[in-house]
Amino acid sequence: MHEFAIALNIVDLLAERFADRPGTRVVAVHLRLGPLSGVVAEALASAFEVAAAGTLADGARLVVDRPAVVARCDGCGREVRPEGFWLPACPGCGGPLTVVQGRELELVAVEVAGDGTVG
Amino acid sequence: MTGRLVKVEQRILAKNDEVAARLRRRFTDAGVFAVSLASSPGAGKTTLLEATLRRLTPGFRAGVVVGDLATDNDARRLAVGAGPVYQVNTGTVCHLEAAMVEAAVADWDLNALDFLFIENVGNLVCPAAFDLGEAARVVLFAVTEGEDKPAKYPPILQTADLVLLTKYDLAGVTGFSEAAFRRALGQVRPGLPVLAVSARTGVGLDGWVGWLRAGLDRVRSRAR
């Protein structure tokens, strides 16, 4: 869903972040993509190649961390790690589950070169 | 090639969330109960809103923001109450985003409104990822769509506060099984409230308006 729009968003965030340091090149982009984010990593990688062309992130590689889905039961507090994408009720007490991990769509870090700093 | 690591730790959709949070505060401060409606195309959002606005007038003032790729057909249909109506034409974008809602209500006196209805572009997939600053999100399924639809669209249901089962007057004709529908919903969001409504015959509309008024009371008590 919207991988190209997300890729453009990432490039915009990078351009904003390094606007005061022209000449910076982004050589790698570290992302956190949860399974429930609605974004498919492979599709995002292809979209990113296109979106980043001609920008400070041209040719940058994507490094994707994929955290597992973790949910907590509102009833008994038990932590549940579902196999599939969706688990409607707590396997222990049948109570409702709240997702605490797995929805992430985050720019974690970037690797840069050419921005004039040392180290 | 590796480079120097710079930590960022930023949500990619952070901008939308910032705008949505700002809108949410504005709506609460102004004592407006903001409700968004999402469904697949043709499930009856606009028809239900027409009937709702007629019921809420003249006692309450409601503003409406409606999103479509093209045409202002919906805005014209929804100009039935005393409140403002704004048509967002998204062009090719398949969902409303917070910035579009913010632009739509920019000139409105929110303090003069009781309700704000935000009718999303007909789409059960993409709206799930975009917070609009609403106090409550309503997802509509029509009896003509089949009983298993809720199980097929978990993301939007994860963000929902209420399900409206629309076109209920056609349930008999389509052989619709409400029990099967509730089972499908239970696979994804057990306990999520469901109201069966027909905008045409009026069935269930009392309950729907009651739900809206309760929401308004909650917002008002927070604003005080």
Coordinates of C-alpha atoms in Angstrom, one line a residue:
Chain A
M1 CA 0.0 0.0 0.0
H2 CA 1.5 3.3 -1.0
E3 CA 5.1 2.1 -1.1
F4 CA 6.0 4.8 -3.6
A5 CA 4.4 7.6 -1.6
I6 CA 6.2 6.3 1.5
A7 CA 9.5 6.2 -0.4
L8 CA 9.0 9.8 -1.5
N9 CA 8.2 10.7 2.1
I10 CA 11.5 9.1 3.3
V11 CA 13.5 11.0 0.7
D12 CA 11.7 14.3 1.8
L13 CA 12.6 13.6 5.4
L14 CA 16.2 13.0 4.5
A15 CA 16.4 16.2 2.4
E16 CA 14.9 18.2 5.2
R17 CA 17.3 16.6 7.8
F18 CA 20.4 17.4 5.8
A19 CA 19.2 20.7 4.2
D20 CA 21.9 22.6 6.1
R21 CA 24.6 20.3 4.9
P22 CA 24.5 20.2 1.1
G23 CA 26.9 17.7 -0.4
T24 CA 25.8 15.0 2.1
R25 CA 25.2 11.7 0.5
V26 CA 23.0 9.1 2.2
V27 CA 24.5 5.7 1.5
A28 CA 22.2 3.6 3.6
V29 CA 18.7 4.0 5.2
H30 CA 17.8 2.0 8.2
L31 CA 14.1 1.4 8.6
R32 CA 11.9 -0.4 11.1
L33 CA 8.9 -2.0 9.3
G34 CA 6.4 -3.9 11.4
P35 CA 4.3 -6.6 9.8
L36 CA 1.1 -4.5 10.6
S37 CA 2.5 -1.3 9.0
G38 CA 0.8 -2.2 5.7
V39 CA 4.1 -1.7 3.9
V40 CA 5.8 -4.5 2.1
A41 CA 9.7 -4.3 2.4
E42 CA 10.4 -5.6 -1.1
A43 CA 8.0 -3.2 -2.7
L44 CA 9.4 -0.3 -0.7
A45 CA 12.9 -1.2 -1.8
S46 CA 11.9 -1.1 -5.5
A47 CA 10.0 2.2 -4.9
F48 CA 12.9 3.7 -3.0
E49 CA 15.3 3.0 -5.9
V50 CA 13.1 5.1 -8.1
A51 CA 12.2 7.8 -5.5
A52 CA 15.8 8.4 -4.5
A53 CA 17.2 8.7 -8.0
G54 CA 18.9 12.0 -8.5
T55 CA 18.6 12.9 -4.8
L56 CA 21.0 12.9 -1.9
A57 CA 20.0 9.3 -1.3
D58 CA 20.6 8.1 -4.9
G59 CA 21.8 4.5 -4.7
A60 CA 21.4 4.2 -1.0
R61 CA 20.7 0.7 0.3
L62 CA 17.8 0.0 2.6
V63 CA 18.4 -1.9 5.8
V64 CA 15.1 -3.2 7.2
D65 CA 14.5 -4.3 10.7
R66 CA 11.3 -6.3 11.0
P67 CA 10.1 -6.5 14.6
A68 CA 7.6 -9.3 15.5
V69 CA 4.0 -8.6 16.3
V70 CA 3.5 -8.4 20.0
A71 CA 0.2 -7.9 21.7
R72 CA -0.9 -7.6 25.3
C73 CA -4.1 -8.8 26.8
D74 CA -6.2 -6.0 28.3
G75 CA -7.8 -8.6 30.6
C76 CA -5.0 -10.7 32.1
G77 CA -1.9 -8.8 31.0
R78 CA -0.4 -11.8 29.2
E79 CA 2.0 -11.0 26.3
V80 CA 1.0 -12.8 23.1
R81 CA 3.1 -13.3 19.9
P82 CA 0.7 -14.4 17.2
E83 CA 1.9 -16.6 14.4
G84 CA -0.1 -14.9 11.7
F85 CA -1.0 -11.3 11.4
W86 CA -4.2 -11.3 13.5
L87 CA -5.2 -12.7 16.8
P88 CA -8.5 -11.4 17.9
A89 CA -8.7 -12.7 21.5
C90 CA -6.3 -13.7 24.3
P91 CA -5.6 -17.5 24.1
G92 CA -5.5 -17.5 27.9
C93 CA -8.6 -15.7 29.1
G94 CA -10.3 -14.7 25.9
G95 CA -9.9 -11.0 26.6
P96 CA -9.2 -8.3 24.0
L97 CA -5.7 -7.8 22.8
T98 CA -3.8 -4.5 22.2
V99 CA -1.0 -4.4 19.8
V100 CA 2.2 -3.1 21.4
Q101 CA 4.7 -3.9 18.7
G102 CA 4.4 -4.6 15.0
R103 CA 2.9 -1.4 13.5
E104 CA 6.1 0.5 13.1
L105 CA 6.9 2.5 10.0
E106 CA 10.0 4.3 11.2
L107 CA 13.2 5.9 9.9
V108 CA 15.7 4.6 12.5
A109 CA 19.0 5.9 11.2
V110 CA 21.0 6.8 8.1
E111 CA 24.6 6.3 7.0
V112 CA 26.0 9.4 5.4
A113 CA 29.2 10.4 3.6
G114 CA 30.5 13.7 2.2
D115 CA 28.9 15.9 4.9
G116 CA 32.3 17.2 6.0
T117 CA 32.4 15.7 9.5
V118 CA 35.1 13.5 10.7
G119 CA 34.5 10.2 12.7
Chain B
M1 CA 29.6 1.4 1.0
T2 CA 29.1 2.3 4.6
G3 CA 29.0 5.7 6.1
R4 CA 28.8 7.5 9.4
L5 CA 25.7 6.4 11.3
V6 CA 23.2 9.2 12.1
K7 CA 20.3 8.3 14.4
V8 CA 16.9 9.6 13.3
E9 CA 14.2 7.6 15.1
Q10 CA 11.3 9.2 13.4
R11 CA 7.9 7.8 12.4
I12 CA 7.7 8.2 8.6
L13 CA 4.0 9.2 8.8
A14 CA 4.9 11.6 11.7
K15 CA 3.7 14.6 9.8
N16 CA 0.2 13.2 9.4
D17 CA 0.1 12.3 13.1
E18 CA 1.3 15.8 14.1
V19 CA -1.5 17.4 12.1
A20 CA -4.0 14.9 13.3
A21 CA -3.1 15.5 17.0
R22 CA -3.4 19.2 16.4
L23 CA -6.8 18.8 14.9
R24 CA -7.9 16.5 17.7
R25 CA -7.0 19.2 20.3
R26 CA -8.8 21.9 18.3
F27 CA -12.0 19.8 18.0
T28 CA -12.0 18.9 21.7
D29 CA -11.3 22.5 22.8
A30 CA -14.1 23.7 20.6
G31 CA -16.5 21.0 21.9
V32 CA -17.0 19.4 18.5
F33 CA -17.6 15.7 18.2
A34 CA -15.6 14.7 15.1
V35 CA -16.6 11.4 13.5
S36 CA -15.0 9.9 10.4
L37 CA -16.8 7.4 8.2
A38 CA -15.0 4.8 6.1
S39 CA -16.4 2.0 3.9
S40 CA -16.0 0.5 0.5
P41 CA -17.4 2.6 -2.4
G42 CA -21.2 2.4 -2.5
A43 CA -21.9 1.2 1.1
G44 CA -24.0 4.2 1.8
K45 CA -21.9 6.7 3.6
T46 CA -23.4 9.8 1.9
T47 CA -27.0 8.5 2.0
L48 CA -26.6 7.8 5.7
L49 CA -25.1 11.2 6.3
E50 CA -28.0 12.9 4.4
A51 CA -30.5 11.1 6.7
T52 CA -28.4 11.9 9.8
L53 CA -28.2 15.6 9.0
R54 CA -31.9 15.8 8.5
R55 CA -32.4 14.2 11.9
L56 CA -29.8 16.5 13.6
T57 CA -31.3 19.7 12.2
P58 CA -32.5 22.1 13.6
G59 CA -31.4 21.1 17.2
F60 CA -27.7 20.6 16.3
R61 CA -25.2 22.2 13.9
A62 CA -23.1 19.8 11.9
G63 CA -20.2 20.5 9.5
V64 CA -19.2 18.0 6.8
V65 CA -15.9 17.3 5.0
V66 CA -16.3 14.8 2.2
G67 CA -13.5 13.3 0.2
D68 CA -13.7 12.0 -3.4
L69 CA -11.3 11.6 -6.2
A70 CA -13.5 13.7 -8.4
T71 CA -16.9 15.6 -8.5
D72 CA -18.6 17.6 -5.8
N73 CA -21.7 15.4 -6.0
D74 CA -21.5 14.4 -2.4
A75 CA -21.1 17.9 -1.1
R76 CA -24.1 19.0 -3.0
R77 CA -26.2 16.2 -1.6
L78 CA -25.0 16.9 1.9
A79 CA -25.9 20.6 1.9
V80 CA -29.1 19.8 3.7
G81 CA -28.4 21.2 7.1
A82 CA -27.4 24.6 8.4
G83 CA -23.7 23.7 8.7
P84 CA -20.8 24.2 6.4
V85 CA -19.9 21.5 3.8
Y86 CA -16.5 21.1 2.2
Q87 CA -15.7 18.8 -0.7
V88 CA -12.1 17.6 -0.9
N89 CA -11.1 16.4 -4.4
T90 CA -8.1 14.2 -3.9
G91 CA -7.3 13.7 -7.6
T92 CA -5.6 10.3 -7.5
V93 CA -5.1 9.9 -3.8
C94 CA -7.2 7.1 -2.4
H95 CA -7.7 8.3 1.2
L96 CA -8.1 11.5 3.2
E97 CA -5.1 12.7 5.2
A98 CA -5.1 15.0 8.2
A99 CA -3.7 18.0 6.2
M100 CA -6.6 17.8 3.8
V101 CA -9.1 18.0 6.8
E102 CA -7.1 20.9 8.3
A103 CA -7.3 22.8 5.1
A104 CA -11.0 22.1 4.7
V105 CA -11.9 23.5 8.1
A106 CA -9.4 26.4 8.1
D107 CA -12.1 29.1 7.8
W108 CA -14.7 27.4 9.9
D109 CA -15.8 28.6 13.4
L110 CA -15.5 25.3 15.1
N111 CA -17.0 26.7 18.3
A112 CA -20.3 27.1 16.5
L113 CA -20.5 23.4 15.6
D114 CA -21.7 20.4 17.5
F115 CA -20.7 17.7 15.1
L116 CA -18.1 17.4 12.3
F117 CA -18.6 14.5 10.0
I118 CA -15.6 13.4 7.8
E119 CA -16.6 11.1 5.0
N120 CA -13.5 9.4 3.7
V121 CA -12.9 8.3 0.1
G122 CA -14.6 4.9 -0.5
N123 CA -11.8 2.5 0.4
L124 CA -11.5 -0.1 3.2
V125 CA -7.7 -0.4 2.9
C126 CA -5.7 2.8 2.9
P127 CA -7.7 5.0 5.3
A128 CA -6.5 2.7 8.1
A129 CA -3.1 4.2 8.2
F130 CA -4.2 7.9 8.3
D131 CA -5.4 9.5 11.5
L132 CA -7.7 12.4 10.7
G133 CA -7.9 13.9 14.2
E134 CA -11.4 12.4 14.7
A135 CA -12.8 11.5 18.1
A136 CA -14.4 8.4 16.7
R137 CA -14.1 6.3 13.5
V138 CA -17.1 4.5 12.1
V139 CA -16.8 1.8 9.5
L140 CA -19.8 0.9 7.3
F141 CA -20.5 -2.4 5.7
A142 CA -23.7 -2.8 3.6
V143 CA -25.7 -6.0 3.7
T144 CA -25.2 -6.3 0.0
E145 CA -21.4 -6.7 0.4
G146 CA -21.6 -10.2 1.9
E147 CA -21.2 -11.4 5.5
D148 CA -17.5 -12.1 5.5
K149 CA -16.2 -8.6 4.5
P150 CA -15.2 -7.7 8.1
A151 CA -12.8 -10.6 8.2
K152 CA -11.1 -9.5 5.0
Y153 CA -10.2 -6.0 6.2
P154 CA -8.6 -6.2 9.6
P155 CA -6.5 -3.0 9.5
I156 CA -9.4 -0.6 9.2
L157 CA -11.4 -2.5 11.9
Q158 CA -8.4 -2.2 14.3
T159 CA -8.9 1.6 14.1
A160 CA -12.8 1.5 14.4
D161 CA -15.0 2.5 17.3
L162 CA -18.3 1.5 15.7
V163 CA -19.5 -0.6 12.8
L164 CA -22.7 0.4 11.0
L165 CA -24.4 -2.4 9.1
T166 CA -26.2 -0.4 6.3
K167 CA -29.0 -1.0 3.8
Y168 CA -30.6 -3.2 6.5
D169 CA -33.9 -3.0 4.7
L170 CA -32.3 -5.2 1.9
A171 CA -31.2 -8.0 4.3
G172 CA -34.2 -10.2 3.5
V173 CA -33.9 -9.8 -0.2
T174 CA -30.2 -10.6 -0.2
G175 CA -30.5 -13.5 2.2
F176 CA -28.0 -11.8 4.5
S177 CA -27.1 -13.6 7.7
E178 CA -26.5 -11.1 10.5
A179 CA -25.1 -14.0 12.7
A180 CA -22.5 -14.8 10.1
F181 CA -21.6 -11.1 9.8
R182 CA -21.1 -10.8 13.6
R183 CA -19.0 -14.0 13.5
A184 CA -16.7 -12.6 10.8
L185 CA -16.4 -9.3 12.8
G186 CA -15.6 -11.4 15.9
Q187 CA -12.6 -12.9 14.1
V188 CA -11.0 -9.5 14.0
R189 CA -12.5 -7.2 16.7
P190 CA -14.6 -9.1 19.2
G191 CA -16.8 -6.8 21.2
L192 CA -16.8 -3.9 18.6
P193 CA -20.3 -2.5 18.7
V194 CA -22.5 -2.9 15.6
L195 CA -25.7 -0.9 14.7
A196 CA -27.9 -2.1 11.9
V197 CA -29.4 0.9 10.0
S198 CA -31.4 1.7 7.0
A199 CA -31.1 5.3 5.8
R200 CA -34.1 4.7 3.6
T201 CA -36.6 3.2 6.0
G202 CA -35.2 4.9 9.1
V203 CA -34.6 1.7 11.1
G204 CA -31.8 2.0 13.6
L205 CA -31.4 5.7 13.1
D206 CA -32.6 6.5 16.6
G207 CA -29.8 4.3 18.0
W208 CA -27.2 5.9 15.7
V209 CA -28.3 9.5 16.6
G210 CA -28.2 8.4 20.3
W211 CA -24.6 7.2 19.9
L212 CA -23.7 10.5 18.3
R213 CA -25.3 12.5 21.1
A214 CA -23.5 10.4 23.7
G215 CA -20.3 11.2 21.9
L216 CA -21.0 14.9 21.9
D217 CA -21.8 14.8 25.7
R218 CA -18.4 13.1 26.3
V219 CA -16.5 15.8 24.3
R220 CA -18.4 18.6 26.0
S221 CA -17.7 17.3 29.5
R222 CA -13.9 17.1 28.6
A223 CA -14.0 20.6 27.1
R224 CA -15.4 22.2 30.3

